[in-house]
Amino acid sequence: MMTISKRHTQAELRARRTRLVTVACLLLLFVAATLWRAPLSAAVWHILRPVVEARFGSVAPLEAERAAARAALADRDALYEENVDLKARLDRDARVERVLAGVLLRPPATPYDTLVIDAGSVEGVVAGDRVASGGTVLIGRVSEVYAHTSRVVLYSAPGERYDALLRGAIPLIVEGQGGGSMSAQAPAGIMVAVGDSVVLPGIAGGFVAALSHIERTEAESFVTLYMRLPVNLFELRYVEVWKEPRHDSI
Amino acid sequence: MTASSRWIYAVTFLLAAAGFLLPFWPLTVVGIVLCALSGRWLFAVAVALLFDVAWGAPTGAGHFLLFPFTALALVAGLARLIGGHYFLDKSPQETL
């Protein structure tokens, strides 16, 4: 009886020791994840990237699509270059260096309004760079950069707030609502209509959204503007990362 | 490790991985919560931490959470502990 009891106690002690060691390891991992989140994320994505590419398609097949997209944007590029040239004649350099990147994960693969793209610090991406879905349609900014991948927070992500201009002139504070939707408040007296464009301020600018709905309430001094990102997030295949404008002398 | 434990670990990990690969992130939440509610909260926390590191901190008001999936796993583990104290079998038949 005493032998059985002793074995039972030893087994209990072993189990308790194992549990304590596991909890200690988890605590260490938690502290490490809090203090060194970016390097750990980089390591995790370094391991996950081949899995994601195997599941959602690798970068190589996207090259053909990229070439087709570049050709389709050729006439838009011509107008854009003319716009940049006109600004340069007024002594403002609005040229933007761009890095093309494939989208590895997009909603609903990611639980928040974020994208994971296949360009990182090696490709010249820096945290804070703006991200466009093609042409001058801006959709978000780079929040975290790893070696060969980056995380992009969309402008429609819940909690995101940024300054924008309605029709290029009326200042707004746009707030993300999730799922590609955004909202803003504007004084009740201004003339505004569905379809009006919202752009980011700055010499390089960038189109963000078009108004999809206007909510007016009588006796209220503000109207609520609702807008959506002009791209289908669930089918986004590639994006352009806008580098900071160059400051070369003309 | 009992056979039922192996099944629970395997099924919940597969659910979480399926949520990543499908892609359908609520499936990952289901896998983590099921694992924690079945009593294997340590494994649930480890898997949740992995996904939190991969997906990053949430945006907006949830940003202060930092590790939302890990918090969810801990809450589910706590719910199992408290709920089990009141609702689960109080006369286990394993002891002689």
PDB file of C-alpha atoms in Angstrom, chain A:
ATOM      1  CA  MET A   1       0.000   0.000   0.000  1.00  0.00           C
ATOM      2  CA  MET A   2       2.818   2.383   0.931  1.00  0.00           C
ATOM      3  CA  THR A   3       4.713   1.505  -2.276  1.00  0.00           C
ATOM      4  CA  ILE A   4       1.665   2.329  -4.398  1.00  0.00           C
ATOM      5  CA  SER A   5       1.171   5.568  -2.486  1.00  0.00           C
ATOM      6  CA  LYS A   6       4.876   6.494  -2.964  1.00  0.00           C
ATOM      7  CA  ARG A   7       4.698   5.807  -6.732  1.00  0.00           C
ATOM      8  CA  HIS A   8       1.497   7.839  -6.957  1.00  0.00           C
ATOM      9  CA  THR A   9       3.167  10.751  -5.117  1.00  0.00           C
ATOM     10  CA  GLN A  10       6.252  10.578  -7.354  1.00  0.00           C
ATOM     11  CA  ALA A  11       4.061  10.595 -10.474  1.00  0.00           C
ATOM     12  CA  GLU A  12       2.171  13.593  -9.111  1.00  0.00           C
ATOM     13  CA  LEU A  13       5.422  15.428  -8.386  1.00  0.00           C
ATOM     14  CA  ARG A  14       6.688  14.686 -11.895  1.00  0.00           C
ATOM     15  CA  ALA A  15       3.483  15.953 -13.436  1.00  0.00           C
ATOM     16  CA  ARG A  16       3.590  19.092 -11.296  1.00  0.00           C
ATOM     17  CA  ARG A  17       7.227  19.718 -12.205  1.00  0.00           C
ATOM     18  CA  THR A  18       6.441  19.301 -15.916  1.00  0.00           C
ATOM     19  CA  ARG A  19       3.541  21.700 -15.610  1.00  0.00           C
ATOM     20  CA  LEU A  20       5.714  24.293 -13.804  1.00  0.00           C
ATOM     21  CA  VAL A  21       8.439  24.030 -16.443  1.00  0.00           C
ATOM     22  CA  THR A  22       5.852  24.426 -19.224  1.00  0.00           C
ATOM     23  CA  VAL A  23       4.319  27.480 -17.543  1.00  0.00           C
ATOM     24  CA  ALA A  24       7.777  28.997 -17.027  1.00  0.00           C
ATOM     25  CA  CYS A  25       8.641  28.411 -20.706  1.00  0.00           C
ATOM     26  CA  LEU A  26       5.372  29.999 -21.803  1.00  0.00           C
ATOM     27  CA  LEU A  27       5.976  32.998 -19.555  1.00  0.00           C
ATOM     28  CA  LEU A  28       9.456  33.425 -21.024  1.00  0.00           C
ATOM     29  CA  LEU A  29       8.009  33.157 -24.519  1.00  0.00           C
ATOM     30  CA  PHE A  30       5.349  35.743 -23.653  1.00  0.00           C
ATOM     31  CA  VAL A  31       7.955  38.182 -22.316  1.00  0.00           C
ATOM     32  CA  ALA A  32      10.116  37.587 -25.395  1.00  0.00           C
ATOM     33  CA  ALA A  33       7.103  38.152 -27.675  1.00  0.00           C
ATOM     34  CA  THR A  34       6.359  41.436 -25.894  1.00  0.00           C
ATOM     35  CA  LEU A  35       9.935  42.755 -25.949  1.00  0.00           C
ATOM     36  CA  TRP A  36      11.093  41.379 -29.320  1.00  0.00           C
ATOM     37  CA  ARG A  37       7.847  41.139 -31.250  1.00  0.00           C
ATOM     38  CA  ALA A  38       9.251  42.333 -34.563  1.00  0.00           C
ATOM     39  CA  PRO A  39      12.194  39.897 -34.739  1.00  0.00           C
ATOM     40  CA  LEU A  40       9.967  37.018 -33.612  1.00  0.00           C
ATOM     41  CA  SER A  41       7.356  37.945 -36.237  1.00  0.00           C
ATOM     42  CA  ALA A  42      10.108  38.090 -38.852  1.00  0.00           C
ATOM     43  CA  ALA A  43      11.274  34.617 -37.842  1.00  0.00           C
ATOM     44  CA  VAL A  44       7.722  33.227 -37.888  1.00  0.00           C
ATOM     45  CA  TRP A  45       7.037  34.704 -41.346  1.00  0.00           C
ATOM     46  CA  HIS A  46      10.371  33.406 -42.597  1.00  0.00           C
ATOM     47  CA  ILE A  47       9.068  29.918 -41.740  1.00  0.00           C
ATOM     48  CA  LEU A  48       5.466  30.543 -42.828  1.00  0.00           C
ATOM     49  CA  ARG A  49       6.206  32.229 -46.143  1.00  0.00           C
ATOM     50  CA  PRO A  50       6.868  28.988 -48.098  1.00  0.00           C
ATOM     51  CA  VAL A  51       3.668  27.529 -46.622  1.00  0.00           C
ATOM     52  CA  VAL A  52       1.648  30.596 -47.605  1.00  0.00           C
ATOM     53  CA  GLU A  53       3.156  30.650 -51.088  1.00  0.00           C
ATOM     54  CA  ALA A  54       2.443  26.941 -51.519  1.00  0.00           C
ATOM     55  CA  ARG A  55      -1.166  27.470 -50.436  1.00  0.00           C
ATOM     56  CA  PHE A  56      -1.980  30.794 -52.141  1.00  0.00           C
ATOM     57  CA  GLY A  57       0.438  30.723 -55.064  1.00  0.00           C
ATOM     58  CA  SER A  58       4.077  31.825 -55.264  1.00  0.00           C
ATOM     59  CA  VAL A  59       5.457  35.142 -56.438  1.00  0.00           C
ATOM     60  CA  ALA A  60       6.666  33.805 -59.833  1.00  0.00           C
ATOM     61  CA  PRO A  61       3.211  33.350 -61.430  1.00  0.00           C
ATOM     62  CA  LEU A  62       2.357  36.875 -60.262  1.00  0.00           C
ATOM     63  CA  GLU A  63       5.138  38.254 -62.484  1.00  0.00           C
ATOM     64  CA  ALA A  64       3.033  37.682 -65.597  1.00  0.00           C
ATOM     65  CA  GLU A  65       0.115  39.477 -63.980  1.00  0.00           C
ATOM     66  CA  ARG A  66       2.410  42.298 -62.923  1.00  0.00           C
ATOM     67  CA  ALA A  67       3.655  42.731 -66.470  1.00  0.00           C
ATOM     68  CA  ALA A  68       0.081  42.849 -67.758  1.00  0.00           C
ATOM     69  CA  ALA A  69      -0.857  45.370 -65.077  1.00  0.00           C
ATOM     70  CA  ARG A  70       2.153  47.550 -65.959  1.00  0.00           C
ATOM     71  CA  ALA A  71       1.081  47.586 -69.584  1.00  0.00           C
ATOM     72  CA  ALA A  72      -2.474  48.501 -68.653  1.00  0.00           C
ATOM     73  CA  LEU A  73      -1.212  51.355 -66.501  1.00  0.00           C
ATOM     74  CA  ALA A  74       1.050  52.740 -69.229  1.00  0.00           C
ATOM     75  CA  ASP A  75      -1.331  55.497 -70.303  1.00  0.00           C
ATOM     76  CA  ARG A  76      -2.070  56.388 -66.691  1.00  0.00           C
ATOM     77  CA  ASP A  77       1.692  56.590 -66.131  1.00  0.00           C
ATOM     78  CA  ALA A  78       2.015  59.027 -69.016  1.00  0.00           C
ATOM     79  CA  LEU A  79      -0.536  61.375 -67.427  1.00  0.00           C
ATOM     80  CA  TYR A  80       1.091  60.919 -64.034  1.00  0.00           C
ATOM     81  CA  GLU A  81       4.511  61.814 -65.444  1.00  0.00           C
ATOM     82  CA  GLU A  82       3.038  64.917 -67.037  1.00  0.00           C
ATOM     83  CA  ASN A  83       1.539  65.900 -63.643  1.00  0.00           C
ATOM     84  CA  VAL A  84       4.887  65.343 -61.913  1.00  0.00           C
ATOM     85  CA  ASP A  85       6.706  67.319 -64.626  1.00  0.00           C
ATOM     86  CA  LEU A  86       4.323  70.269 -64.207  1.00  0.00           C
ATOM     87  CA  LYS A  87       4.899  70.261 -60.435  1.00  0.00           C
ATOM     88  CA  ALA A  88       8.657  70.080 -61.019  1.00  0.00           C
ATOM     89  CA  ARG A  89       8.471  73.181 -63.207  1.00  0.00           C
ATOM     90  CA  LEU A  90       7.018  74.919 -60.125  1.00  0.00           C
ATOM     91  CA  ASP A  91      10.047  73.700 -58.166  1.00  0.00           C
ATOM     92  CA  ARG A  92       8.292  70.834 -56.306  1.00  0.00           C
ATOM     93  CA  ASP A  93       9.492  67.262 -56.773  1.00  0.00           C
ATOM     94  CA  ALA A  94       6.443  64.979 -56.594  1.00  0.00           C
ATOM     95  CA  ARG A  95       8.184  61.893 -57.995  1.00  0.00           C
ATOM     96  CA  VAL A  96       7.491  58.754 -55.975  1.00  0.00           C
ATOM     97  CA  GLU A  97       9.672  55.687 -56.124  1.00  0.00           C
ATOM     98  CA  ARG A  98       7.542  52.555 -56.026  1.00  0.00           C
ATOM     99  CA  VAL A  99       8.156  48.947 -55.030  1.00  0.00           C
ATOM    100  CA  LEU A 100       5.813  46.358 -56.484  1.00  0.00           C
ATOM    101  CA  ALA A 101       4.785  43.625 -54.036  1.00  0.00           C
ATOM    102  CA  GLY A 102       2.532  40.587 -54.108  1.00  0.00           C
ATOM    103  CA  VAL A 103      -0.143  40.169 -51.436  1.00  0.00           C
ATOM    104  CA  LEU A 104       0.511  37.031 -49.396  1.00  0.00           C
ATOM    105  CA  LEU A 105      -2.422  37.337 -46.991  1.00  0.00           C
ATOM    106  CA  ARG A 106      -5.504  39.538 -47.180  1.00  0.00           C
ATOM    107  CA  PRO A 107      -8.837  39.626 -45.314  1.00  0.00           C
ATOM    108  CA  PRO A 108     -10.388  37.223 -44.302  1.00  0.00           C
ATOM    109  CA  ALA A 109      -7.091  35.363 -43.921  1.00  0.00           C
ATOM    110  CA  THR A 110      -6.025  38.103 -41.525  1.00  0.00           C
ATOM    111  CA  PRO A 111      -8.382  38.906 -38.661  1.00  0.00           C
ATOM    112  CA  TYR A 112      -7.798  42.662 -38.814  1.00  0.00           C
ATOM    113  CA  ASP A 113      -7.899  44.995 -41.820  1.00  0.00           C
ATOM    114  CA  THR A 114      -4.287  44.232 -42.632  1.00  0.00           C
ATOM    115  CA  LEU A 115      -2.327  42.758 -45.520  1.00  0.00           C
ATOM    116  CA  VAL A 116       0.904  40.785 -45.533  1.00  0.00           C
ATOM    117  CA  ILE A 117       2.988  41.547 -48.621  1.00  0.00           C
ATOM    118  CA  ASP A 118       6.104  39.892 -49.988  1.00  0.00           C
ATOM    119  CA  ALA A 119       8.387  42.937 -49.899  1.00  0.00           C
ATOM    120  CA  GLY A 120      10.433  43.827 -46.839  1.00  0.00           C
ATOM    121  CA  SER A 121      13.542  45.689 -45.756  1.00  0.00           C
ATOM    122  CA  VAL A 122      15.644  43.886 -48.360  1.00  0.00           C
ATOM    123  CA  GLU A 123      13.417  45.350 -51.095  1.00  0.00           C
ATOM    124  CA  GLY A 124      13.716  48.820 -49.543  1.00  0.00           C
ATOM    125  CA  VAL A 125      10.394  48.995 -47.689  1.00  0.00           C
ATOM    126  CA  VAL A 126      10.338  51.170 -44.576  1.00  0.00           C
ATOM    127  CA  ALA A 127       7.684  51.407 -41.854  1.00  0.00           C
ATOM    128  CA  GLY A 128       5.369  54.310 -42.643  1.00  0.00           C
ATOM    129  CA  ASP A 129       5.549  53.950 -46.441  1.00  0.00           C
ATOM    130  CA  ARG A 130       2.201  54.379 -48.120  1.00  0.00           C
ATOM    131  CA  VAL A 131       0.702  51.517 -50.097  1.00  0.00           C
ATOM    132  CA  ALA A 132      -1.329  51.825 -53.274  1.00  0.00           C
ATOM    133  CA  SER A 133      -3.348  49.175 -55.046  1.00  0.00           C
ATOM    134  CA  GLY A 134      -2.423  50.493 -58.473  1.00  0.00           C
ATOM    135  CA  GLY A 135      -2.134  53.922 -59.971  1.00  0.00           C
ATOM    136  CA  THR A 136      -2.709  56.593 -57.323  1.00  0.00           C
ATOM    137  CA  VAL A 137      -5.308  54.693 -55.270  1.00  0.00           C
ATOM    138  CA  LEU A 138      -3.864  54.585 -51.766  1.00  0.00           C
ATOM    139  CA  ILE A 139      -5.146  51.864 -49.452  1.00  0.00           C
ATOM    140  CA  GLY A 140      -2.902  51.888 -46.374  1.00  0.00           C
ATOM    141  CA  ARG A 141       0.515  52.238 -44.815  1.00  0.00           C
ATOM    142  CA  VAL A 142       3.287  49.847 -43.859  1.00  0.00           C
ATOM    143  CA  SER A 143       3.191  49.196 -40.102  1.00  0.00           C
ATOM    144  CA  GLU A 144       5.834  46.490 -39.624  1.00  0.00           C
ATOM    145  CA  VAL A 145       8.745  45.499 -41.828  1.00  0.00           C
ATOM    146  CA  TYR A 146      10.564  42.157 -41.787  1.00  0.00           C
ATOM    147  CA  ALA A 147      13.316  40.902 -44.054  1.00  0.00           C
ATOM    148  CA  HIS A 148      11.191  39.822 -47.034  1.00  0.00           C
ATOM    149  CA  THR A 149       7.668  40.541 -45.827  1.00  0.00           C
ATOM    150  CA  SER A 150       5.793  43.503 -44.408  1.00  0.00           C
ATOM    151  CA  ARG A 151       2.490  44.127 -42.719  1.00  0.00           C
ATOM    152  CA  VAL A 152       0.212  46.819 -44.159  1.00  0.00           C
ATOM    153  CA  VAL A 153      -2.558  48.448 -42.117  1.00  0.00           C
ATOM    154  CA  LEU A 154      -5.380  49.527 -44.381  1.00  0.00           C
ATOM    155  CA  TYR A 155      -6.881  52.993 -44.057  1.00  0.00           C
ATOM    156  CA  SER A 156     -10.222  51.291 -43.364  1.00  0.00           C
ATOM    157  CA  ALA A 157      -8.871  49.395 -40.320  1.00  0.00           C
ATOM    158  CA  PRO A 158     -10.931  50.071 -37.183  1.00  0.00           C
ATOM    159  CA  GLY A 159      -9.361  52.825 -35.125  1.00  0.00           C
ATOM    160  CA  GLU A 160      -7.294  54.280 -37.963  1.00  0.00           C
ATOM    161  CA  ARG A 161      -7.660  58.088 -38.145  1.00  0.00           C
ATOM    162  CA  TYR A 162      -5.966  60.334 -40.650  1.00  0.00           C
ATOM    163  CA  ASP A 163      -6.312  63.719 -42.321  1.00  0.00           C
ATOM    164  CA  ALA A 164      -7.774  63.835 -45.802  1.00  0.00           C
ATOM    165  CA  LEU A 165      -9.239  66.362 -48.207  1.00  0.00           C
ATOM    166  CA  LEU A 166     -12.722  66.159 -49.697  1.00  0.00           C
ATOM    167  CA  ARG A 167     -12.568  67.176 -53.374  1.00  0.00           C
ATOM    168  CA  GLY A 168      -8.979  68.208 -52.695  1.00  0.00           C
ATOM    169  CA  ALA A 169     -10.033  71.248 -50.651  1.00  0.00           C
ATOM    170  CA  ILE A 170     -12.234  70.519 -47.610  1.00  0.00           C
ATOM    171  CA  PRO A 171     -10.285  69.059 -44.663  1.00  0.00           C
ATOM    172  CA  LEU A 172     -11.686  65.911 -43.076  1.00  0.00           C
ATOM    173  CA  ILE A 173     -10.662  63.460 -40.387  1.00  0.00           C
ATOM    174  CA  VAL A 174     -11.396  60.026 -41.783  1.00  0.00           C
ATOM    175  CA  GLU A 175     -11.918  57.077 -39.438  1.00  0.00           C
ATOM    176  CA  GLY A 176     -11.685  53.445 -40.419  1.00  0.00           C
ATOM    177  CA  GLN A 177     -14.656  51.206 -39.706  1.00  0.00           C
ATOM    178  CA  GLY A 178     -13.331  47.887 -40.957  1.00  0.00           C
ATOM    179  CA  GLY A 179     -14.146  45.809 -43.996  1.00  0.00           C
ATOM    180  CA  GLY A 180     -12.994  48.501 -46.414  1.00  0.00           C
ATOM    181  CA  SER A 181     -15.357  51.148 -45.015  1.00  0.00           C
ATOM    182  CA  MET A 182     -14.526  54.563 -43.608  1.00  0.00           C
ATOM    183  CA  SER A 183     -16.472  57.515 -42.265  1.00  0.00           C
ATOM    184  CA  ALA A 184     -15.962  61.204 -41.598  1.00  0.00           C
ATOM    185  CA  GLN A 185     -17.892  64.176 -40.322  1.00  0.00           C
ATOM    186  CA  ALA A 186     -18.298  67.410 -42.276  1.00  0.00           C
ATOM    187  CA  PRO A 187     -20.117  70.680 -41.529  1.00  0.00           C
ATOM    188  CA  ALA A 188     -23.770  70.526 -42.572  1.00  0.00           C
ATOM    189  CA  GLY A 189     -23.565  73.576 -44.816  1.00  0.00           C
ATOM    190  CA  ILE A 190     -21.019  72.287 -47.347  1.00  0.00           C
ATOM    191  CA  MET A 191     -22.070  71.024 -50.766  1.00  0.00           C
ATOM    192  CA  VAL A 192     -21.271  67.345 -50.936  1.00  0.00           C
ATOM    193  CA  ALA A 193     -22.558  64.545 -53.145  1.00  0.00           C
ATOM    194  CA  VAL A 194     -22.156  60.812 -53.520  1.00  0.00           C
ATOM    195  CA  GLY A 195     -19.160  60.128 -55.708  1.00  0.00           C
ATOM    196  CA  ASP A 196     -17.050  63.039 -54.445  1.00  0.00           C
ATOM    197  CA  SER A 197     -13.429  61.997 -54.082  1.00  0.00           C
ATOM    198  CA  VAL A 198     -11.362  61.958 -50.898  1.00  0.00           C
ATOM    199  CA  VAL A 199      -7.607  62.398 -51.297  1.00  0.00           C
ATOM    200  CA  LEU A 200      -4.630  62.543 -48.992  1.00  0.00           C
ATOM    201  CA  PRO A 201      -2.932  65.926 -48.567  1.00  0.00           C
ATOM    202  CA  GLY A 202       0.592  66.456 -49.784  1.00  0.00           C
ATOM    203  CA  ILE A 203       2.434  67.124 -52.993  1.00  0.00           C
ATOM    204  CA  ALA A 204       2.313  63.477 -54.040  1.00  0.00           C
ATOM    205  CA  GLY A 205      -1.360  63.224 -53.003  1.00  0.00           C
ATOM    206  CA  GLY A 206      -3.216  60.026 -53.661  1.00  0.00           C
ATOM    207  CA  PHE A 207      -6.841  59.037 -54.088  1.00  0.00           C
ATOM    208  CA  VAL A 208      -8.259  57.186 -51.118  1.00  0.00           C
ATOM    209  CA  ALA A 209     -12.007  56.757 -51.568  1.00  0.00           C
ATOM    210  CA  ALA A 210     -15.206  58.052 -53.107  1.00  0.00           C
ATOM    211  CA  LEU A 211     -18.268  58.943 -51.038  1.00  0.00           C
ATOM    212  CA  SER A 212     -20.830  56.163 -51.065  1.00  0.00           C
ATOM    213  CA  HIS A 213     -23.448  57.525 -48.663  1.00  0.00           C
ATOM    214  CA  ILE A 214     -24.262  60.788 -46.884  1.00  0.00           C
ATOM    215  CA  GLU A 215     -26.259  60.813 -43.680  1.00  0.00           C
ATOM    216  CA  ARG A 216     -27.969  64.102 -42.822  1.00  0.00           C
ATOM    217  CA  THR A 217     -29.967  64.645 -39.661  1.00  0.00           C
ATOM    218  CA  GLU A 218     -32.124  67.717 -39.227  1.00  0.00           C
ATOM    219  CA  ALA A 219     -30.923  70.238 -36.651  1.00  0.00           C
ATOM    220  CA  GLU A 220     -27.481  68.582 -36.579  1.00  0.00           C
ATOM    221  CA  SER A 221     -24.516  70.769 -37.422  1.00  0.00           C
ATOM    222  CA  PHE A 222     -22.567  67.921 -38.999  1.00  0.00           C
ATOM    223  CA  VAL A 223     -23.264  65.373 -41.692  1.00  0.00           C
ATOM    224  CA  THR A 224     -21.753  61.911 -41.646  1.00  0.00           C
ATOM    225  CA  LEU A 225     -19.958  60.852 -44.787  1.00  0.00           C
ATOM    226  CA  TYR A 226     -19.474  57.179 -45.554  1.00  0.00           C
ATOM    227  CA  MET A 227     -16.942  55.956 -48.065  1.00  0.00           C
ATOM    228  CA  ARG A 228     -15.291  52.732 -49.172  1.00  0.00           C
ATOM    229  CA  LEU A 229     -11.872  51.817 -50.453  1.00  0.00           C
ATOM    230  CA  PRO A 230     -12.262  51.656 -54.245  1.00  0.00           C
ATOM    231  CA  VAL A 231     -10.696  48.190 -54.464  1.00  0.00           C
ATOM    232  CA  ASN A 232     -11.975  44.723 -53.640  1.00  0.00           C
ATOM    233  CA  LEU A 233      -9.795  43.740 -50.680  1.00  0.00           C
ATOM    234  CA  PHE A 234     -10.735  40.089 -50.944  1.00  0.00           C
ATOM    235  CA  GLU A 235      -9.283  39.823 -54.457  1.00  0.00           C
ATOM    236  CA  LEU A 236      -6.255  42.071 -54.096  1.00  0.00           C
ATOM    237  CA  ARG A 237      -3.242  40.340 -55.707  1.00  0.00           C
ATOM    238  CA  TYR A 238      -0.515  42.984 -55.799  1.00  0.00           C
ATOM    239  CA  VAL A 239       0.193  46.442 -54.396  1.00  0.00           C
ATOM    240  CA  GLU A 240       2.728  49.240 -54.822  1.00  0.00           C
ATOM    241  CA  VAL A 241       4.689  50.572 -51.859  1.00  0.00           C
ATOM    242  CA  TRP A 242       5.328  54.309 -52.265  1.00  0.00           C
ATOM    243  CA  LYS A 243       8.724  55.374 -51.020  1.00  0.00           C
ATOM    244  CA  GLU A 244       9.205  58.839 -49.630  1.00  0.00           C
ATOM    245  CA  PRO A 245       9.542  61.446 -52.447  1.00  0.00           C
ATOM    246  CA  ARG A 246      13.059  61.963 -53.717  1.00  0.00           C
ATOM    247  CA  HIS A 247      14.642  65.358 -53.100  1.00  0.00           C
ATOM    248  CA  ASP A 248      16.923  65.477 -56.148  1.00  0.00           C
ATOM    249  CA  SER A 249      17.674  68.922 -57.435  1.00  0.00           C
ATOM    250  CA  ILE A 250      16.126  69.694 -60.822  1.00  0.00           C
TER     251      ILE A 250
END
